[in-house]
PDB file of C-alpha atoms in Angstrom:
ATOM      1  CA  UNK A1339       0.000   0.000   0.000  1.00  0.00           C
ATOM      2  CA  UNK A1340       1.091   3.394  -0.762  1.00  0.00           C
ATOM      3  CA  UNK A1341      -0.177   6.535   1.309  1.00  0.00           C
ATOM      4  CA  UNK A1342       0.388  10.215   0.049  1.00  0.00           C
ATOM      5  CA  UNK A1343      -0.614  13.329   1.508  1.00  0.00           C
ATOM      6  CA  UNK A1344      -0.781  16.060  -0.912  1.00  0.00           C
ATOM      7  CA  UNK A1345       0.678  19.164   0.002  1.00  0.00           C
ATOM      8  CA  UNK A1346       2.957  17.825   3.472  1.00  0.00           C
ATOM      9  CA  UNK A1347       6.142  16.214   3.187  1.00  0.00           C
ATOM     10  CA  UNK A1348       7.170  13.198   5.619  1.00  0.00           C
ATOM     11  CA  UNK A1349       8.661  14.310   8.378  1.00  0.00           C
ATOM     12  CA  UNK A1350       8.251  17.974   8.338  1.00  0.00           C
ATOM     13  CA  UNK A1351       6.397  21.099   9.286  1.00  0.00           C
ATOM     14  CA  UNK A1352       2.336  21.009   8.471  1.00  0.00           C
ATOM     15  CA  UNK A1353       1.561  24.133   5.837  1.00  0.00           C
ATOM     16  CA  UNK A1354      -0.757  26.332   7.846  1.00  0.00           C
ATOM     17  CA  UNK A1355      -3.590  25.814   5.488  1.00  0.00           C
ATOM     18  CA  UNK A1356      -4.242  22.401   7.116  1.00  0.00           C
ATOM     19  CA  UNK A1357      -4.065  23.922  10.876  1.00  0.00           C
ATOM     20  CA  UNK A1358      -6.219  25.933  13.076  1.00  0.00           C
ATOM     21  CA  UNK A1359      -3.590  28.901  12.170  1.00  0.00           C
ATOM     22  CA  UNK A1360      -4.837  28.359   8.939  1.00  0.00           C
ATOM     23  CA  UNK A1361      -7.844  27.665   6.879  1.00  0.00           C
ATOM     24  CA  UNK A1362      -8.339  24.068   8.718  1.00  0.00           C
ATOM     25  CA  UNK A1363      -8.272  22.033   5.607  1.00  0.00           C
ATOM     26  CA  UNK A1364      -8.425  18.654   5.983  1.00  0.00           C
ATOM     27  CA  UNK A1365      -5.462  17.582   3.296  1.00  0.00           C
ATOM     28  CA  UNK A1366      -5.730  15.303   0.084  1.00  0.00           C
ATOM     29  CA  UNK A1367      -5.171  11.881   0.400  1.00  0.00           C
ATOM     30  CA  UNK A1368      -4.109   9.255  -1.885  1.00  0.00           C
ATOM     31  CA  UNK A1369      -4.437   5.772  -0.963  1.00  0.00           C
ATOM     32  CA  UNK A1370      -2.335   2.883  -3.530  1.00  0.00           C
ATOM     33  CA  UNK A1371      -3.494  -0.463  -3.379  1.00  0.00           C
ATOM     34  CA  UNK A1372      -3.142  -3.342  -5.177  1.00  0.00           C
ATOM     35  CA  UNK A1373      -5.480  -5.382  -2.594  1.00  0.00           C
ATOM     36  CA  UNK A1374      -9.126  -3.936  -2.954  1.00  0.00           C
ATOM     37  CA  UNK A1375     -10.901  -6.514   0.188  1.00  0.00           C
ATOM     38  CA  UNK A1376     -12.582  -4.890   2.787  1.00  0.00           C
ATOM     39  CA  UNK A1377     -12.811  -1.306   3.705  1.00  0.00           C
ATOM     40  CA  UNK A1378     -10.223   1.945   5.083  1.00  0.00           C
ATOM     41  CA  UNK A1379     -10.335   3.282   8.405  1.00  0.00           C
ATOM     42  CA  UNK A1380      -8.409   6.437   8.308  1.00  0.00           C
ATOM     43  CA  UNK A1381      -6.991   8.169  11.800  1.00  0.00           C
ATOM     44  CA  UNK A1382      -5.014  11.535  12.411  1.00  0.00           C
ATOM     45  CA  UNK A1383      -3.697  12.026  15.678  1.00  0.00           C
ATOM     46  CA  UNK A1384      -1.063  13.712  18.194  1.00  0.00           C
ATOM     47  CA  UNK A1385       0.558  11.302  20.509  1.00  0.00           C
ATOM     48  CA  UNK A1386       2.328  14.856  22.298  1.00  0.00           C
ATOM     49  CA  UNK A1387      -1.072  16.526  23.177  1.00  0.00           C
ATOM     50  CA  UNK A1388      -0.750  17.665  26.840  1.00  0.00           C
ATOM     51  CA  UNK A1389      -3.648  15.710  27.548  1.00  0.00           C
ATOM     52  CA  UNK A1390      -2.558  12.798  25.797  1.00  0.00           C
ATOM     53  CA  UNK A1391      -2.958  11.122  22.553  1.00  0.00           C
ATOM     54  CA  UNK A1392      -5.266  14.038  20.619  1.00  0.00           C
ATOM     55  CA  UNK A1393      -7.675  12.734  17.664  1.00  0.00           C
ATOM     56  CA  UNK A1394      -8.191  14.858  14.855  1.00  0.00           C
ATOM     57  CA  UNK A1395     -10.087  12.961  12.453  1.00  0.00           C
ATOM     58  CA  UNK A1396     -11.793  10.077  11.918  1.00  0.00           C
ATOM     59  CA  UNK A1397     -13.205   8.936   8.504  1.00  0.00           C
ATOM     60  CA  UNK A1398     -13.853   4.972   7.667  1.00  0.00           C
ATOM     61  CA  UNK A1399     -16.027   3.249   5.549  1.00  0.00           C
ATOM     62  CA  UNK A1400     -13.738   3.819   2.579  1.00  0.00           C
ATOM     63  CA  UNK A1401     -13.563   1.075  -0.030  1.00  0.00           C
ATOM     64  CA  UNK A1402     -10.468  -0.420  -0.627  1.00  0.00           C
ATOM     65  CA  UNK A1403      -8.422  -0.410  -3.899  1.00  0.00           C
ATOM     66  CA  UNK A1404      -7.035   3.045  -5.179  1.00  0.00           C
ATOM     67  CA  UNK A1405      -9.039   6.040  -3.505  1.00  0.00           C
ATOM     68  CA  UNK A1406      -8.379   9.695  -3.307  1.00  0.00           C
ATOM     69  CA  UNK A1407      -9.957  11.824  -0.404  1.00  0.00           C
ATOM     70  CA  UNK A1408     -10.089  15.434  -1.637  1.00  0.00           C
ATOM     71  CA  UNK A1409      -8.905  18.359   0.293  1.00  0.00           C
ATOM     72  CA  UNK A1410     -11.071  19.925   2.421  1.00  0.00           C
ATOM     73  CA  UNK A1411     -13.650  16.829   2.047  1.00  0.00           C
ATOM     74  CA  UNK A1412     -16.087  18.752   4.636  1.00  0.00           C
ATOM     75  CA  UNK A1413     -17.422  18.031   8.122  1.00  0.00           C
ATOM     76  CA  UNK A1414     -20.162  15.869   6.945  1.00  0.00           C
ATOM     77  CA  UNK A1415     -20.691  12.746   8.641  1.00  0.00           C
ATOM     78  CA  UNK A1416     -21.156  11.478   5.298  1.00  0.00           C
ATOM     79  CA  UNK A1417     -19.323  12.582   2.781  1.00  0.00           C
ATOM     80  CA  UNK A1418     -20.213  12.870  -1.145  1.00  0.00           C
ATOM     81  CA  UNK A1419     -18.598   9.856  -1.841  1.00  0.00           C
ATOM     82  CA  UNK A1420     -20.372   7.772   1.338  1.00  0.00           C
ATOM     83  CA  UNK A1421     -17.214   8.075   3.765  1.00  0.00           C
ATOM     84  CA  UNK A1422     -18.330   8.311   7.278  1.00  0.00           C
ATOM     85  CA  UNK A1423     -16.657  10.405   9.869  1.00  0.00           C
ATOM     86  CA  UNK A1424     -16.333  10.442  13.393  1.00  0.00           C
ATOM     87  CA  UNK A1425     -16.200  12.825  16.298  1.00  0.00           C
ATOM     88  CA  UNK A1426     -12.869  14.153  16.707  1.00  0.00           C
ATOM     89  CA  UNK A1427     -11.099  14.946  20.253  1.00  0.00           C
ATOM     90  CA  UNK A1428     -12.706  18.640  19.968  1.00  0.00           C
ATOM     91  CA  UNK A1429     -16.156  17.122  19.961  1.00  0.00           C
ATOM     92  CA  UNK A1430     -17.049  18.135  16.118  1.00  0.00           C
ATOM     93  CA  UNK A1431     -17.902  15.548  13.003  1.00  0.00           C
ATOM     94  CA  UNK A1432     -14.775  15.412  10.946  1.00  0.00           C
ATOM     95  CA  UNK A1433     -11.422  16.862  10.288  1.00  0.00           C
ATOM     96  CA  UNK A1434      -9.902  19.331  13.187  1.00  0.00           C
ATOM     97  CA  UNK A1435      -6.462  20.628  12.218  1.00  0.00           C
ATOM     98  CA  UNK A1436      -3.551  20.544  14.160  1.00  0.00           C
ATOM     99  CA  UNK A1437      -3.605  23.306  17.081  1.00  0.00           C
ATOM    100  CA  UNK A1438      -0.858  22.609  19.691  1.00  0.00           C
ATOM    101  CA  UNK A1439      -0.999  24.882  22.810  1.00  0.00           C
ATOM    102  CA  UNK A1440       1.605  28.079  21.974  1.00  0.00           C
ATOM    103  CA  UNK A1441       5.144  27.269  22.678  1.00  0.00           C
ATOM    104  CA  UNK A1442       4.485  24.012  23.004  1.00  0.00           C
ATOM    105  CA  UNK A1443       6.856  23.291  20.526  1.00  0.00           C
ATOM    106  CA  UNK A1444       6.254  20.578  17.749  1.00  0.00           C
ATOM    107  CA  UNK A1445       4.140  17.936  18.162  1.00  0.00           C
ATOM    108  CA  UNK A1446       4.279  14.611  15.473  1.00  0.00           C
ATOM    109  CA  UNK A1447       0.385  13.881  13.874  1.00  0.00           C
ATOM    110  CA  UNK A1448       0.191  10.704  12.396  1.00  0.00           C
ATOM    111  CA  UNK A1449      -2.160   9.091   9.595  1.00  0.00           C
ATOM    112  CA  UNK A1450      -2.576   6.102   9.915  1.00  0.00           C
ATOM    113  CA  UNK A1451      -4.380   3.615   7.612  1.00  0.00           C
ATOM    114  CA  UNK A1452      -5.923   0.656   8.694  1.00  0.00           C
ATOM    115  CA  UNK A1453      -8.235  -2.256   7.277  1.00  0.00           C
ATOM    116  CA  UNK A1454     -11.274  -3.756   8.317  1.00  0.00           C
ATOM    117  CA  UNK A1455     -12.773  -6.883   7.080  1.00  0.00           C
ATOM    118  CA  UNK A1456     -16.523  -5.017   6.779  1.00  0.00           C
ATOM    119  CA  UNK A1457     -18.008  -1.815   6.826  1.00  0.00           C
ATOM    120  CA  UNK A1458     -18.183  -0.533  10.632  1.00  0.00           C
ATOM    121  CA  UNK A1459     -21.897  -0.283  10.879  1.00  0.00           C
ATOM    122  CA  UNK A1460     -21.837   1.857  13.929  1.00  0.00           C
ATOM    123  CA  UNK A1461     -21.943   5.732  12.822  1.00  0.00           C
ATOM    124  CA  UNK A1462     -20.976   9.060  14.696  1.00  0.00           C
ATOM    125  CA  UNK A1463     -17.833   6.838  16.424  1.00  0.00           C
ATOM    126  CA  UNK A1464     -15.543   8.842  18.364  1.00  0.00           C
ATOM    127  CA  UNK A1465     -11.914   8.135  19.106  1.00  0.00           C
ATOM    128  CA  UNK A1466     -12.690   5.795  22.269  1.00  0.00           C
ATOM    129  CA  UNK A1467     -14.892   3.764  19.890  1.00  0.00           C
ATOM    130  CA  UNK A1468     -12.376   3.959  16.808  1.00  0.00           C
ATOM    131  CA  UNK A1469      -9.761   2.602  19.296  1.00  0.00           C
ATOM    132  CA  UNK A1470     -12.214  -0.493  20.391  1.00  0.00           C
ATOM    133  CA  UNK A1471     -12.407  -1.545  16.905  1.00  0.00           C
ATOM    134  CA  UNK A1472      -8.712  -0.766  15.653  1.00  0.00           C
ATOM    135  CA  UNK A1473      -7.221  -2.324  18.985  1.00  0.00           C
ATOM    136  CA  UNK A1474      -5.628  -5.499  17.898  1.00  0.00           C
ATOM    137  CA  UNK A1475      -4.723  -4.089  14.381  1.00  0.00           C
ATOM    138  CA  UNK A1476      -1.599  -2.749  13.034  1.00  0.00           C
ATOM    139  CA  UNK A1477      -1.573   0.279  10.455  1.00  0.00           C
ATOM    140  CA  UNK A1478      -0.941  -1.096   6.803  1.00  0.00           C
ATOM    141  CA  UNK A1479       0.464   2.889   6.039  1.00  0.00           C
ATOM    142  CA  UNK A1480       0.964   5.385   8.091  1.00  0.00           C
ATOM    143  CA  UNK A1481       2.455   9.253   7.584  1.00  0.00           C
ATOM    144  CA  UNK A1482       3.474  11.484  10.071  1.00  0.00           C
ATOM    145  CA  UNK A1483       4.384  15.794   9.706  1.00  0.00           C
ATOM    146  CA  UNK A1484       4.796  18.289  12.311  1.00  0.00           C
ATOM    147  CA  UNK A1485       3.547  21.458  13.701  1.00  0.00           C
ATOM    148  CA  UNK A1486       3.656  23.986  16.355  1.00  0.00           C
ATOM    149  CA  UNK A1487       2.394  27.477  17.136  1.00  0.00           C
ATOM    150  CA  UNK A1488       4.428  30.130  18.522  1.00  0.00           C
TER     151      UNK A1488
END
């Protein structure tokens, strides 16, 4: 599998346009797979939140194969294409961009993909929930950038 995010670079500093500083885009995505079973479940998060790990997005459902999630995609809990998103750590449906407390320095957000057999069923999930059902799996890609606010 092959995981691009369009417009960030491995390992380096988020562009504001994806971050609370910023216009709070959620980025594009492009997912390459050669093995098209089951379905995506797709996870942003901070493990150096104060508070602990930090969700920002949610957003499963997503049939596998070769897939693109636009940028911006929306805070729908259903997106055009039939994605469903969760509840993110600051309590809204969909994509919250990174927003580290000021002089915090940076904090690491991962996205990690994962792969479920079926289609979750269960809607509105929040990160406690997404964690219940991703608990014994390992990420098949994951990406990780940086960011902090002055």
């Amino acid at each position: 599998m092959e995981l691009r995010v369009i417009g960030m670079s491995e390992g380096r500093r988020i562009p504001d346009k994806f971050t609370c500083s910023g216009k709070n885009h959620s980025p594009k995505i492009e997912i390459h797979d050669r093995n098209e079973t089951g379905y995506y479940f797709i996870v942003m998060n901070d493990p150096d939140a104060p508070s602990g790990l930090f969700t920002h997005w949610i957003i499963y459902n997503i049939p596998a194969g070769i897939v693109t999630l636009e940028e911006n995609i929306g805070n729908k809990e259903i997106t055009e294409e039939g994605y469903y998103q969760g509840l993110n750590d600051f309590g809204e449906l969909g994509y919250g961009g990174p927003c580290p407390p000021r002089g915090d320095g940076d904090h690491r957000y991962f996205i990690k993909i994962y792969r479920t057999d079926e289609a979750v069923s269960r809607k509105k999930i929040d990160a406690e929930h997404a964690y219940e059902i991703l608990d014994k799996m390992s990420p098949e890609a994951e990406f990780y950038a940086l960011f902090s606010r002055e």
